Amino acid sequence: MSPILFEIKDSIGFITLNRPEKLNSFNREMALLMQQKLDDCKGKDVRCVYITGAGKGFCAGQDLTEVTEPGAPGFNEILAEHYNPIITRIRKLEKPVVAAVNGVAAGAGANIALCCDIAIAAESASFIQAFSKIGLVPDSSGTYFLPRLIGWQKASALMMLGTKVSAQEAERIGMIYQFFPDGTFSENSMNIARYLAQMPTLALAYTKQLLNNSLSTHFDEQLQDENIFQQRAAQTEDFKEGLTAFVEKRKGNFRGQ
Ligand code: T3D
């Protein structure tokens, strides 16, 4: 069984983390395959990416049994070759990436979810910055995104204490966008992906790039960037269609061009 399941359907790239007996924790094979599948989502046939986990968990981070095996990749390799390239690919992919957190998300698993464009969770899911409990520091961009999502003080406490955060609490504090009851989670989360996949993809890509830039630019520069990207968006076919649809009082039929 492949540790990553992948399918493109209705313009959505579905990536399923598939090591359910280990709560979908990452070994080297799975981390490298995940990078490949994210690359497979670069084409025009994919307009939204949906990442979820098989079985009861989303992802328990690094497979802690792998790191003790003889010949196991070292810590530097694990971050440089496994997690950092996954995070970078998610942030640079020119389309929305949805994390559909179906169950527990711990360590790197939590932080991969939090770097996605929209993180949603099932009511029974939870988030744990598990690193401190085993004597590691948070990685996979957690120290970058978590304080920006929920504020410094709360992020610092969650990372140091390793507190488990319920999906409901995660929504309340702004760590995720929304949680849904378990019974409707699959349908509701896929509806969000389906909706995104029908939207003006280039405008979403430019929005993503602007948000990425906003993390490191100054105000004046950001205003200039908005101007540049707005001009690009205004030249797309989808903008023409959006405008025409508005005037004709109908729903826009966007093609991602
Ligand atoms: O070089 C580097 O390593 C740096 C990179 C670091 C990145 C990281 O992600 S570090 C953080 C690694 N992750 C963790 O520390 C989390 C470890 N897991 C847990 O704390 C708990 O499993 C959970 C809180 C996530 C869930 O608890 P629970 O009670 O729902 O499930 P469980 O019974 O603990 O786990 C179910 C099975 O999955 C169990 O196997 P078994 O006993 O049924 O055969 C458990 O051992 C396995 N499992 C869970 N997490 C991992 C794992 N196996 C390997 N690696 C794991 N991370």
Short mmCIF file of C-alpha atoms and ligand atoms in Angstrom, two decimals:
data_model
loop_
_atom_site.label_atom_id
_atom_site.label_comp_id
_atom_site.label_asym_id
_atom_site.label_seq_id
_atom_site.Cartn_x
_atom_site.Cartn_y
_atom_site.Cartn_z
CA MET A 1 0.00 0.00 0.00
CA SER A 2 1.41 3.37 -0.98
CA PRO A 3 1.95 5.75 1.97
CA ILE A 4 0.39 8.52 -0.11
CA LEU A 5 -2.81 8.09 -2.10
CA PHE A 6 -3.31 10.53 -4.94
CA GLU A 7 -6.13 11.26 -7.31
CA ILE A 8 -7.16 14.18 -9.50
CA LYS A 9 -10.92 14.56 -9.71
CA ASP A 10 -13.12 17.56 -10.56
CA SER A 11 -9.94 19.71 -10.83
CA ILE A 12 -8.98 18.84 -7.24
CA GLY A 13 -5.74 17.07 -6.35
CA PHE A 14 -6.63 14.75 -3.47
CA ILE A 15 -3.60 13.82 -1.36
CA THR A 16 -4.28 11.27 1.39
CA LEU A 17 -1.61 10.51 3.98
CA ASN A 18 -1.85 6.75 4.20
CA ARG A 19 -0.08 5.07 7.10
CA PRO A 20 -3.15 4.77 9.33
CA GLU A 21 -1.61 2.19 11.71
CA LYS A 22 0.98 4.86 12.62
CA LEU A 23 -1.47 7.76 12.60
CA ASN A 24 -0.03 8.72 9.21
CA SER A 25 3.29 9.74 10.71
CA PHE A 26 5.94 10.49 8.11
CA ASN A 27 8.77 8.15 7.19
CA ARG A 28 11.23 9.05 4.45
CA GLU A 29 9.30 7.27 1.68
CA MET A 30 6.10 9.08 2.56
CA ALA A 31 7.79 12.50 2.84
CA LEU A 32 9.46 12.15 -0.58
CA LEU A 33 6.27 10.89 -2.18
CA MET A 34 4.31 13.78 -0.70
CA GLN A 35 6.72 16.19 -2.40
CA GLN A 36 6.22 14.39 -5.72
CA LYS A 37 2.45 14.53 -5.41
CA LEU A 38 2.52 18.24 -4.58
CA ASP A 39 4.59 18.69 -7.75
CA ASP A 40 1.97 16.69 -9.68
CA CYS A 41 -0.54 19.34 -8.62
CA LYS A 42 1.33 22.13 -10.45
CA GLY A 43 -0.45 21.49 -13.76
CA LYS A 44 -3.52 23.31 -15.03
CA ASP A 45 -5.67 20.21 -14.45
CA VAL A 46 -5.52 20.90 -10.70
CA ARG A 47 -7.17 24.07 -9.36
CA CYS A 48 -7.25 23.17 -5.67
CA VAL A 49 -5.38 20.68 -3.47
CA TYR A 50 -7.06 18.76 -0.64
CA ILE A 51 -4.86 17.07 1.96
CA THR A 52 -6.33 14.65 4.46
CA GLY A 53 -5.41 11.53 6.44
CA ALA A 54 -6.53 7.91 6.13
CA GLY A 55 -8.15 6.29 9.15
CA LYS A 56 -8.66 8.05 12.47
CA GLY A 57 -5.71 10.44 12.46
CA PHE A 58 -4.54 13.28 10.21
CA CYS A 59 -0.78 13.01 10.86
CA ALA A 60 1.33 12.38 13.99
CA GLY A 61 4.42 14.12 12.55
CA GLN A 62 7.71 12.33 12.25
CA ASP A 63 7.61 8.51 12.55
CA LEU A 64 9.51 8.23 15.81
CA THR A 65 10.38 4.59 15.23
CA GLU A 66 12.15 5.43 11.98
CA VAL A 67 14.61 7.80 13.66
CA THR A 68 15.97 4.99 15.84
CA GLU A 69 16.48 2.51 12.98
CA PRO A 70 20.02 1.78 11.79
CA GLY A 71 20.88 3.94 8.77
CA ALA A 72 17.97 6.28 9.52
CA PRO A 73 18.17 9.78 8.06
CA GLY A 74 19.74 12.30 10.46
CA PHE A 75 17.91 15.31 11.90
CA ASN A 76 19.41 17.69 9.37
CA GLU A 77 18.27 15.47 6.49
CA ILE A 78 14.80 15.04 7.98
CA LEU A 79 14.18 18.76 8.01
CA ALA A 80 16.15 19.73 4.91
CA GLU A 81 14.93 16.86 2.71
CA HIS A 82 11.53 15.95 4.17
CA TYR A 83 9.57 18.69 5.90
CA ASN A 84 11.01 21.97 4.63
CA PRO A 85 10.49 21.00 0.97
CA ILE A 86 6.89 20.00 1.76
CA ILE A 87 6.15 23.32 3.47
CA THR A 88 7.87 25.30 0.71
CA ARG A 89 5.91 23.46 -1.97
CA ILE A 90 2.60 24.11 -0.22
CA ARG A 91 3.32 27.83 0.18
CA LYS A 92 4.63 28.23 -3.39
CA LEU A 93 1.95 26.19 -5.14
CA GLU A 94 -0.04 28.63 -7.23
CA LYS A 95 -3.42 27.37 -6.11
CA PRO A 96 -5.26 26.98 -2.81
CA VAL A 97 -4.28 24.10 -0.56
CA VAL A 98 -6.89 22.87 1.90
CA ALA A 99 -5.89 20.85 4.98
CA ALA A 100 -8.85 18.66 5.90
CA VAL A 101 -7.81 17.59 9.37
CA ASN A 102 -9.85 14.46 10.02
CA GLY A 103 -8.22 13.47 13.33
CA VAL A 104 -5.25 14.17 15.55
CA ALA A 105 -2.53 16.40 14.01
CA ALA A 106 0.70 16.35 16.03
CA GLY A 107 4.21 17.74 15.60
CA ALA A 108 5.09 18.29 11.95
CA GLY A 109 1.61 16.97 11.10
CA ALA A 110 0.00 19.90 12.91
CA ASN A 111 2.33 22.42 11.32
CA ILE A 112 1.84 21.10 7.80
CA ALA A 113 -1.90 21.64 8.32
CA LEU A 114 -1.35 25.15 9.67
CA CYS A 115 0.75 26.29 6.71
CA CYS A 116 -2.05 25.43 4.29
CA ASP A 117 -4.22 28.19 2.84
CA ILE A 118 -7.34 26.95 4.56
CA ALA A 119 -7.23 24.52 7.48
CA ILE A 120 -10.50 22.91 8.48
CA ALA A 121 -11.07 20.13 10.99
CA ALA A 122 -13.52 17.50 12.09
CA GLU A 123 -14.98 18.15 15.53
CA SER A 124 -13.11 15.19 17.06
CA ALA A 125 -9.75 16.29 15.60
CA SER A 126 -7.08 17.92 17.73
CA PHE A 127 -3.80 19.78 17.34
CA ILE A 128 -0.68 19.18 19.44
CA GLN A 129 2.69 20.88 19.28
CA ALA A 130 4.15 17.59 20.53
CA PHE A 131 7.82 18.50 20.06
CA SER A 132 8.66 19.71 23.58
CA LYS A 133 7.35 16.48 25.08
CA ILE A 134 10.18 14.55 23.44
CA GLY A 135 12.82 17.25 23.81
CA LEU A 136 12.66 18.76 20.31
CA VAL A 137 11.86 22.24 19.04
CA PRO A 138 8.84 22.99 16.85
CA ASP A 139 9.63 22.79 13.14
CA SER A 140 7.87 22.56 9.78
CA SER A 141 7.20 26.33 9.94
CA GLY A 142 5.29 26.13 13.24
CA THR A 143 7.36 28.88 14.86
CA TYR A 144 6.61 31.06 11.82
CA PHE A 145 2.90 30.54 11.34
CA LEU A 146 1.48 29.69 14.77
CA PRO A 147 2.35 33.04 16.49
CA ARG A 148 1.03 34.86 13.43
CA LEU A 149 -2.22 32.89 13.55
CA ILE A 150 -3.00 33.00 17.26
CA GLY A 151 -0.57 35.52 18.80
CA TRP A 152 2.81 35.16 20.46
CA GLN A 153 1.72 34.37 24.01
CA LYS A 154 -0.69 31.59 23.15
CA ALA A 155 1.67 30.07 20.58
CA SER A 156 4.54 30.12 23.04
CA ALA A 157 2.45 28.39 25.72
CA LEU A 158 1.08 25.74 23.35
CA MET A 159 4.58 24.99 22.06
CA MET A 160 6.20 24.83 25.48
CA LEU A 161 3.42 22.94 27.26
CA GLY A 162 2.48 20.69 24.33
CA THR A 163 -1.19 21.21 25.17
CA LYS A 164 -3.76 19.37 23.07
CA VAL A 165 -6.14 21.85 21.38
CA SER A 166 -9.59 20.67 20.30
CA ALA A 167 -10.93 21.55 16.85
CA GLN A 168 -13.53 23.80 18.44
CA GLU A 169 -10.88 25.71 20.41
CA ALA A 170 -8.63 25.84 17.33
CA GLU A 171 -11.41 27.58 15.42
CA ARG A 172 -12.16 29.93 18.33
CA ILE A 173 -8.56 31.16 18.61
CA GLY A 174 -8.04 31.48 14.85
CA MET A 175 -5.67 28.54 14.45
CA ILE A 176 -7.97 27.06 11.81
CA TYR A 177 -10.73 28.44 9.63
CA GLN A 178 -13.60 26.20 10.70
CA PHE A 179 -14.55 22.91 12.27
CA PHE A 180 -17.47 20.70 11.24
CA PRO A 181 -19.28 17.88 13.05
CA ASP A 182 -17.66 14.51 12.31
CA GLY A 183 -20.73 13.22 10.44
CA THR A 184 -20.66 16.01 7.87
CA PHE A 185 -16.93 16.77 7.86
CA SER A 186 -16.05 14.90 4.70
CA GLU A 187 -18.87 16.45 2.66
CA ASN A 188 -18.41 19.96 4.09
CA SER A 189 -14.66 19.99 3.64
CA MET A 190 -14.90 18.66 0.09
CA ASN A 191 -17.52 21.29 -0.71
CA ILE A 192 -14.99 23.96 0.21
CA ALA A 193 -12.43 22.34 -2.11
CA ARG A 194 -15.01 21.99 -4.90
CA TYR A 195 -15.95 25.65 -4.55
CA LEU A 196 -12.30 26.76 -4.65
CA ALA A 197 -11.68 24.61 -7.73
CA GLN A 198 -14.38 26.53 -9.61
CA MET A 199 -13.09 29.96 -8.63
CA PRO A 200 -10.75 32.27 -10.63
CA THR A 201 -7.60 30.25 -9.94
CA LEU A 202 -5.11 32.91 -11.00
CA ALA A 203 -6.69 35.51 -8.70
CA LEU A 204 -6.41 33.00 -5.85
CA ALA A 205 -2.77 32.33 -6.76
CA TYR A 206 -2.01 36.07 -6.76
CA THR A 207 -3.84 36.45 -3.42
CA LYS A 208 -1.67 33.67 -2.02
CA GLN A 209 1.49 35.32 -3.29
CA LEU A 210 0.45 38.67 -1.80
CA LEU A 211 -0.22 37.03 1.55
CA ASN A 212 3.17 35.28 1.39
CA ASN A 213 4.84 38.63 0.59
CA SER A 214 2.98 40.41 3.38
CA LEU A 215 4.83 38.31 5.94
CA SER A 216 8.11 40.02 5.11
CA THR A 217 7.46 43.30 3.28
CA HIS A 218 6.84 46.87 4.41
CA PHE A 219 3.51 48.61 4.04
CA ASP A 220 4.45 50.77 1.03
CA GLU A 221 5.95 47.82 -0.79
CA GLN A 222 2.86 45.74 -0.09
CA LEU A 223 0.61 48.44 -1.57
CA GLN A 224 2.77 48.43 -4.68
CA ASP A 225 2.56 44.64 -4.85
CA GLU A 226 -1.23 44.80 -4.63
CA ASN A 227 -1.19 47.21 -7.56
CA ILE A 228 1.03 44.88 -9.62
CA PHE A 229 -1.02 41.78 -8.90
CA GLN A 230 -4.31 43.59 -9.45
CA GLN A 231 -3.14 44.52 -12.95
CA ARG A 232 -2.27 40.88 -13.59
CA ALA A 233 -5.63 39.70 -12.26
CA ALA A 234 -7.42 42.28 -14.41
CA GLN A 235 -5.81 40.76 -17.51
CA THR A 236 -7.15 37.24 -16.90
CA GLU A 237 -9.97 35.60 -18.82
CA ASP A 238 -11.65 34.86 -15.51
CA PHE A 239 -11.84 38.55 -14.64
CA LYS A 240 -13.53 39.25 -17.99
CA GLU A 241 -15.95 36.43 -17.27
CA GLY A 242 -16.55 37.63 -13.70
CA LEU A 243 -17.38 41.11 -14.90
CA THR A 244 -19.65 39.87 -17.71
CA ALA A 245 -21.41 37.45 -15.36
CA PHE A 246 -22.02 40.28 -12.88
CA VAL A 247 -23.54 42.51 -15.54
CA GLU A 248 -25.64 39.64 -16.90
CA LYS A 249 -26.72 38.73 -13.36
CA ARG A 250 -25.54 35.12 -13.62
CA LYS A 251 -23.01 32.91 -11.92
CA GLY A 252 -19.49 33.20 -13.35
CA ASN A 253 -18.13 30.23 -15.27
CA PHE A 254 -14.44 30.43 -14.38
CA ARG A 255 -11.83 28.31 -16.14
CA GLY A 256 -8.70 29.19 -14.22
CA GLN A 257 -7.26 31.28 -17.05
O1 T3D B 1 14.48 14.47 13.02
C1 T3D B 1 13.38 14.67 13.51
O2 T3D B 1 12.70 13.78 13.98
C2 T3D B 1 12.88 16.09 13.53
C3 T3D B 1 11.52 16.17 13.02
C4 T3D B 1 10.50 16.29 13.86
C5 T3D B 1 9.15 16.42 13.37
C6 T3D B 1 8.12 15.93 14.36
O3 T3D B 1 7.00 15.78 13.96
S1 T3D B 1 8.56 15.62 15.98
C7 T3D B 1 7.04 15.14 16.72
C8 T3D B 1 6.74 13.69 16.46
N1 T3D B 1 5.41 13.32 16.87
C9 T3D B 1 5.07 13.12 18.14
O4 T3D B 1 5.82 13.31 19.06
C10 T3D B 1 3.68 12.60 18.37
C11 T3D B 1 3.74 11.18 18.91
N2 T3D B 1 2.40 10.63 19.07
C12 T3D B 1 1.62 10.95 20.09
O5 T3D B 1 1.95 11.72 20.97
C13 T3D B 1 0.28 10.29 20.14
O6 T3D B 1 0.31 9.13 19.33
C14 T3D B 1 -0.86 11.21 19.66
C15 T3D B 1 -1.10 12.28 20.72
C16 T3D B 1 -0.55 11.85 18.32
C17 T3D B 1 -2.16 10.38 19.50
O7 T3D B 1 -2.41 9.66 20.68
P1 T3D B 1 -3.48 8.47 20.63
O8 T3D B 1 -3.61 7.98 22.05
O9 T3D B 1 -4.70 8.91 19.93
O10 T3D B 1 -2.86 7.33 19.68
P2 T3D B 1 -1.66 6.34 20.05
O11 T3D B 1 -2.22 5.10 20.68
O12 T3D B 1 -0.60 7.06 20.78
O13 T3D B 1 -1.11 6.00 18.58
C18 T3D B 1 -1.71 5.02 17.75
C19 T3D B 1 -0.58 4.24 17.09
O14 T3D B 1 0.17 5.14 16.28
C20 T3D B 1 0.38 3.64 18.12
O15 T3D B 1 0.85 2.43 17.60
P3 T3D B 1 0.43 1.03 18.30
O16 T3D B 1 0.81 1.12 19.73
O17 T3D B 1 -1.05 0.96 18.11
O18 T3D B 1 1.19 0.01 17.51
C21 T3D B 1 1.50 4.67 18.14
O19 T3D B 1 2.72 4.14 18.54
C22 T3D B 1 1.54 5.08 16.67
N3 T3D B 1 2.12 6.43 16.54
C23 T3D B 1 1.58 7.59 16.91
N4 T3D B 1 2.40 8.59 16.63
C24 T3D B 1 3.50 8.04 16.09
C25 T3D B 1 3.33 6.65 16.03
N5 T3D B 1 4.26 5.85 15.54
C26 T3D B 1 5.41 6.43 15.10
N6 T3D B 1 5.62 7.76 15.12
C27 T3D B 1 4.71 8.59 15.61
N7 T3D B 1 4.94 9.93 15.58
#
